[in-house]
Tab-separated table of C-alpha atoms in Angstrom:
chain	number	residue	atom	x	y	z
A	1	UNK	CA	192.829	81.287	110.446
A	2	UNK	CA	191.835	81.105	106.767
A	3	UNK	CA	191.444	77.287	106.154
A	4	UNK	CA	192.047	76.603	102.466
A	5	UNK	CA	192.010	73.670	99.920
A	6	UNK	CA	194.119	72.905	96.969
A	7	UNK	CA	192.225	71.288	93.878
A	8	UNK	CA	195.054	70.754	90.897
A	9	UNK	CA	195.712	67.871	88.979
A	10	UNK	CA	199.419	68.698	88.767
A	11	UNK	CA	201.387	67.743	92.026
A	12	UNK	CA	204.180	70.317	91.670
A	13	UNK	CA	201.193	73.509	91.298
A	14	UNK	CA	199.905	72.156	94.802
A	15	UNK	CA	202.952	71.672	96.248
A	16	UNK	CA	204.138	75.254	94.824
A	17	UNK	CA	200.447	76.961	96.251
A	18	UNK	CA	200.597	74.774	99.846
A	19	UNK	CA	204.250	76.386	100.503
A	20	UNK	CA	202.710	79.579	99.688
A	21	UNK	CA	199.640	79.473	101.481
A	22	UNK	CA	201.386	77.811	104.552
A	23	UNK	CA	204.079	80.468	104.705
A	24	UNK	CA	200.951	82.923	105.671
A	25	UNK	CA	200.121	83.071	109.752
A	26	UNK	CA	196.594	83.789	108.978
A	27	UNK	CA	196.221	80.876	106.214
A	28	UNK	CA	196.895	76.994	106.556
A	29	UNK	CA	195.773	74.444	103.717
A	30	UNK	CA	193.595	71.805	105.429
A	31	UNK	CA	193.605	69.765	102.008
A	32	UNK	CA	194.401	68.793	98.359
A	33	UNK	CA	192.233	67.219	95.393
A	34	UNK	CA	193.860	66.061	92.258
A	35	UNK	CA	190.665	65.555	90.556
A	36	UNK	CA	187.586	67.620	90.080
A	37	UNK	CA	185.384	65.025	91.850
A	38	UNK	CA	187.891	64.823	94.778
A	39	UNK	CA	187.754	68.290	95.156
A	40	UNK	CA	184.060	68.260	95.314
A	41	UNK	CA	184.200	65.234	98.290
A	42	UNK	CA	187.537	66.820	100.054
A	43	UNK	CA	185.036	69.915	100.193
A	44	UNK	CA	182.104	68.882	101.395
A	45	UNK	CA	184.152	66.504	103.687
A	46	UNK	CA	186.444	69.529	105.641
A	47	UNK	CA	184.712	72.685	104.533
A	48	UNK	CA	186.996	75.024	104.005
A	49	UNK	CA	187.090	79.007	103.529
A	50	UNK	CA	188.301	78.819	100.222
A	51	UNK	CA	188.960	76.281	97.589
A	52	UNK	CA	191.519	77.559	95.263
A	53	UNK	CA	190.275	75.511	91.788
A	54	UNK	CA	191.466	74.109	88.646
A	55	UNK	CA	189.714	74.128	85.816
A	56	UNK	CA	191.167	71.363	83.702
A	57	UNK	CA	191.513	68.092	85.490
A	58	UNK	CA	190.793	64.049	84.736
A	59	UNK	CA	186.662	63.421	84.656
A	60	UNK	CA	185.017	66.165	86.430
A	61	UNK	CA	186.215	69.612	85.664
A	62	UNK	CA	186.947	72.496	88.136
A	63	UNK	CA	183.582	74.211	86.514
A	64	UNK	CA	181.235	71.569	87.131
A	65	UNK	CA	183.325	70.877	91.210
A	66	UNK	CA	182.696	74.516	91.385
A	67	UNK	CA	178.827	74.254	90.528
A	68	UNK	CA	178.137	70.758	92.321
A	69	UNK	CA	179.996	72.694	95.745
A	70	UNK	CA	178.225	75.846	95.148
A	71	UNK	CA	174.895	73.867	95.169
A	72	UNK	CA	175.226	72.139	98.270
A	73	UNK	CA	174.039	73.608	101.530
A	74	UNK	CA	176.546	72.123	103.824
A	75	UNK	CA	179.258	74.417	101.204
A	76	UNK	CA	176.761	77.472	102.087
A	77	UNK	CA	180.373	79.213	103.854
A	78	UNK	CA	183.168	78.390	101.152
A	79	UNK	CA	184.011	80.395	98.476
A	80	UNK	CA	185.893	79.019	95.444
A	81	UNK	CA	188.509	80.709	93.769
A	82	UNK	CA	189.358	79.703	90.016
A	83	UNK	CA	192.886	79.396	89.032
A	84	UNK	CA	193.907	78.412	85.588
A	85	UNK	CA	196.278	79.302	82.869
A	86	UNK	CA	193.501	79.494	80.649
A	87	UNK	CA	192.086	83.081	80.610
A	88	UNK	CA	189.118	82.031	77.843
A	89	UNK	CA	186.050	84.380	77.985
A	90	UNK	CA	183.680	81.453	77.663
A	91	UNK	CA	185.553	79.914	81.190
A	92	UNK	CA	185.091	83.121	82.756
A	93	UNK	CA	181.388	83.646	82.443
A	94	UNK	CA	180.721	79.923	83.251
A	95	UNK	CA	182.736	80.041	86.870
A	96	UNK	CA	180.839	82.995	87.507
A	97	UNK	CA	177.478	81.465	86.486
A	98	UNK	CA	178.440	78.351	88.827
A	99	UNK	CA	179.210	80.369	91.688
A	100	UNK	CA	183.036	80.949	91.705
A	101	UNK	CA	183.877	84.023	93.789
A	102	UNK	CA	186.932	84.936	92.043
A	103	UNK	CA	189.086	83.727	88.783
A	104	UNK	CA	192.623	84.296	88.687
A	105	UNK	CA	195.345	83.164	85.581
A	106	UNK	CA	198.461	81.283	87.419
A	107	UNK	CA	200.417	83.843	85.632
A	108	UNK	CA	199.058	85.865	88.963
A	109	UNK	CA	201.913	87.537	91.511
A	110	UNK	CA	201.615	85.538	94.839
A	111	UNK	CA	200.489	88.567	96.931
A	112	UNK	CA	197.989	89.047	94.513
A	113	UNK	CA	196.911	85.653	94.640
A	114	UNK	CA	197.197	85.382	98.605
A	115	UNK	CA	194.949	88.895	98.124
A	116	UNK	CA	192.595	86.828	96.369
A	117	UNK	CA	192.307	84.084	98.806
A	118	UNK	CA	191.855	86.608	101.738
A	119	UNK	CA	189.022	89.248	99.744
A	120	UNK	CA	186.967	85.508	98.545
A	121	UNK	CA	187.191	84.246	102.576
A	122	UNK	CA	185.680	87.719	103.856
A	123	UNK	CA	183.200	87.371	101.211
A	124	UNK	CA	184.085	89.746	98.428
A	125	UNK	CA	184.796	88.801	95.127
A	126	UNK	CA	188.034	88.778	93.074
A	127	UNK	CA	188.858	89.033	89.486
A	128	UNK	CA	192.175	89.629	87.959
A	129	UNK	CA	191.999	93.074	86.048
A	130	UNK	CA	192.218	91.716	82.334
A	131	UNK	CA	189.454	89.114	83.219
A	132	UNK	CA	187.419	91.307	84.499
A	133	UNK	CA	188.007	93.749	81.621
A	134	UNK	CA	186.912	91.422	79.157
A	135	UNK	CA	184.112	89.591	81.229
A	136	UNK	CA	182.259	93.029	81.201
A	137	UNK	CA	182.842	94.105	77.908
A	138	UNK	CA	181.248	90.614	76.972
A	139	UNK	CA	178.023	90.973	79.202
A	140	UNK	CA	177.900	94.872	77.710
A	141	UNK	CA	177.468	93.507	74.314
A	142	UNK	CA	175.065	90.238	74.886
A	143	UNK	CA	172.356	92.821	76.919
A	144	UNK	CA	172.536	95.246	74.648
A	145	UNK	CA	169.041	93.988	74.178
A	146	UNK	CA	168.360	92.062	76.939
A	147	UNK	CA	164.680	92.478	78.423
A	148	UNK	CA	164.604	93.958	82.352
A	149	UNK	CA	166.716	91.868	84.908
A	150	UNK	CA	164.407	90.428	87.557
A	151	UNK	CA	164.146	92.314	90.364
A	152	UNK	CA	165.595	95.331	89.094
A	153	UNK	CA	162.768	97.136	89.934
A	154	UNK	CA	163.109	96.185	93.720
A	155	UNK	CA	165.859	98.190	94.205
A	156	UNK	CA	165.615	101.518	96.139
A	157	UNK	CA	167.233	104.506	94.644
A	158	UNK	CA	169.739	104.208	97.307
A	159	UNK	CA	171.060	100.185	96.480
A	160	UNK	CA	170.657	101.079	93.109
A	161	UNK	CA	173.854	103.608	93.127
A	162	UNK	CA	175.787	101.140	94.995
A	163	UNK	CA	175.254	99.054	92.543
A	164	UNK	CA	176.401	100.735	89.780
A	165	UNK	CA	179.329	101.670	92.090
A	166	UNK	CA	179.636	98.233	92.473
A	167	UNK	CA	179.859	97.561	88.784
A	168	UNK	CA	182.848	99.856	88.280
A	169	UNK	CA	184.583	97.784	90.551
A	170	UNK	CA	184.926	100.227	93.681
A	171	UNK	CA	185.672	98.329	97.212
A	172	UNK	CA	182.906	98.798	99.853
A	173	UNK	CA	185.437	101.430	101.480
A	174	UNK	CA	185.715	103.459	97.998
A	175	UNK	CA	181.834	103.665	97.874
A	176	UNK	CA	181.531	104.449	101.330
A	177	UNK	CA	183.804	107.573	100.563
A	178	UNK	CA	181.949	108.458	97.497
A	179	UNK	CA	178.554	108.291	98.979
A	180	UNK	CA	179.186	109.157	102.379
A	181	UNK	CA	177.865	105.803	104.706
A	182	UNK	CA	180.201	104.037	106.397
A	183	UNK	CA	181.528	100.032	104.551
A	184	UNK	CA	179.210	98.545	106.699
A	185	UNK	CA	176.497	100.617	105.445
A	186	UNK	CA	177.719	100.139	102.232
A	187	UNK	CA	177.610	96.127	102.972
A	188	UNK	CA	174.280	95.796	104.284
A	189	UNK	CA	173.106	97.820	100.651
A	190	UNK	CA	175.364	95.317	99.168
A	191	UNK	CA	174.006	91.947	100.661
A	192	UNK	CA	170.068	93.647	99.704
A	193	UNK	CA	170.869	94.351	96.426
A	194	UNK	CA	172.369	90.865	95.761
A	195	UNK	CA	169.331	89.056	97.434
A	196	UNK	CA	167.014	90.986	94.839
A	197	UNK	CA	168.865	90.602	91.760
A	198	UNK	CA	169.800	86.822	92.542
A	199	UNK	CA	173.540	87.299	93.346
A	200	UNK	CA	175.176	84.798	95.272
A	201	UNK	CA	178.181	86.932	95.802
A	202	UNK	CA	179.831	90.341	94.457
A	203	UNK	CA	181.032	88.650	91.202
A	204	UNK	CA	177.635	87.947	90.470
A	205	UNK	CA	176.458	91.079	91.419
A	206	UNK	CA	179.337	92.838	89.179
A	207	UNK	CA	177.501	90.584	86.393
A	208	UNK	CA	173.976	91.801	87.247
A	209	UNK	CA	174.715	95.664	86.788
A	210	UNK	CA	175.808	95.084	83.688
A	211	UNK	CA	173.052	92.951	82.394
A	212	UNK	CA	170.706	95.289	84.178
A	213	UNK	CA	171.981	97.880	82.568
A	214	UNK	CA	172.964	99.979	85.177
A	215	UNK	CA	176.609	100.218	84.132
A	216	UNK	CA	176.921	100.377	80.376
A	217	UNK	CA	180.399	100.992	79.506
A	218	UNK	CA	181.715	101.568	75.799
A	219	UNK	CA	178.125	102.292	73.974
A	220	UNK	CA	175.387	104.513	74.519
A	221	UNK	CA	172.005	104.404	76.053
């Protein structure tokens, strides 16, 4: 059972996400927070799978919960999903940056949004496909010129093309087909390559190909 938590400052968007959630035999929502500083106690109090997050709420908002849960050890297991109405490049980037492991605009279709909730709880990462879109196109053009990401030189030849695969946004399955290793192969290459470039999770390491400059899409190297 995926154990998930509600963080919203509007009662009728929790209400509308418990019935949703709760209607799922493999999900159950152990908790609500209508404040970003709630939602960082509620989480650290029950420790759920996934916290699905707000951004804009009274006093502490849903990116600083997200950073102050992502920095705690006892939170080492959940995995925050952001979901707002506001699909602003500048949010984006800074959910990643504090750890979220997915972003989603509540404009989302519920199974896409119950997707999300299952891919963050397994590990993966989620983002919607225009956030995503623009996210990378964004990173593209502030490394144009960035020096060497840390660690990029660590990578064998091997972690290195799952990387990039990663990058393009290929499931562990896809790259397993295109390289020939089974997804657990593929995982283990995976969890390496985002210990050496400093991912905590595959939205991060989506980020790092890009400002490594492994996946360059729309200019030329």
């Amino acid at each position: 059972m995926i154990r998930v938590l509600l963080a919203d400052d509007q009662q009728l968007i929790r209400a509308g996400l418990r019935a949703l959630v709760d209607a799922e035999p493999d999900l159950t929502v152990v908790g609500e927070a209508a404040t970003g500083l709630e939602a960082v106690v509620r989480t650290l109090d029950l420790l759920p799978d996934v916290v699905l997050m707000d951004i804009r709420m009274p006093g502490l908002d849903g990116l600083e919960a997200t950073r102050r849960i992502v920095a705690d050890p006892r939170a080492a297991g959940v995995h925050v999903v952001v979901v707002t109405t506001f699909e602003l490049d500048e949010y984006v980037g800074e959910a990643i940056r504090n750890g979220a492991s997915g972003f989603l605009v509540k404009d989302t279709e519920p199974a896409e949004l119950l997707r999300a909730v299952r891919v963050a709880a397994a590990g993966e990462a989620l983002l919607s496909p225009t956030v995503t879109r623009r996210l990378l196109e964004r990173v593209a053009r502030a490394t144009r010129d960035a020096p060497p990401l840390p660690g990029l030189g660590d990578l064998t030849a091997r972690e290195r093309e799952v990387v990039v695969l990663v990058g393009e946004g290929l499931s562990n399955e896809e790259i397993g087909e295109r390289l020939f290793l089974s997804p657990l192969t593929v995982k283990t290459h995976v969890l390496r390559a985002s210990a050496k470039l400093g991912a905590r999770d595959r939205a991060q390491l989506v980020v790092a190909a890009y400002e490594s400059g492994l996946v360059r899409p729309g200019w030329v190297d």
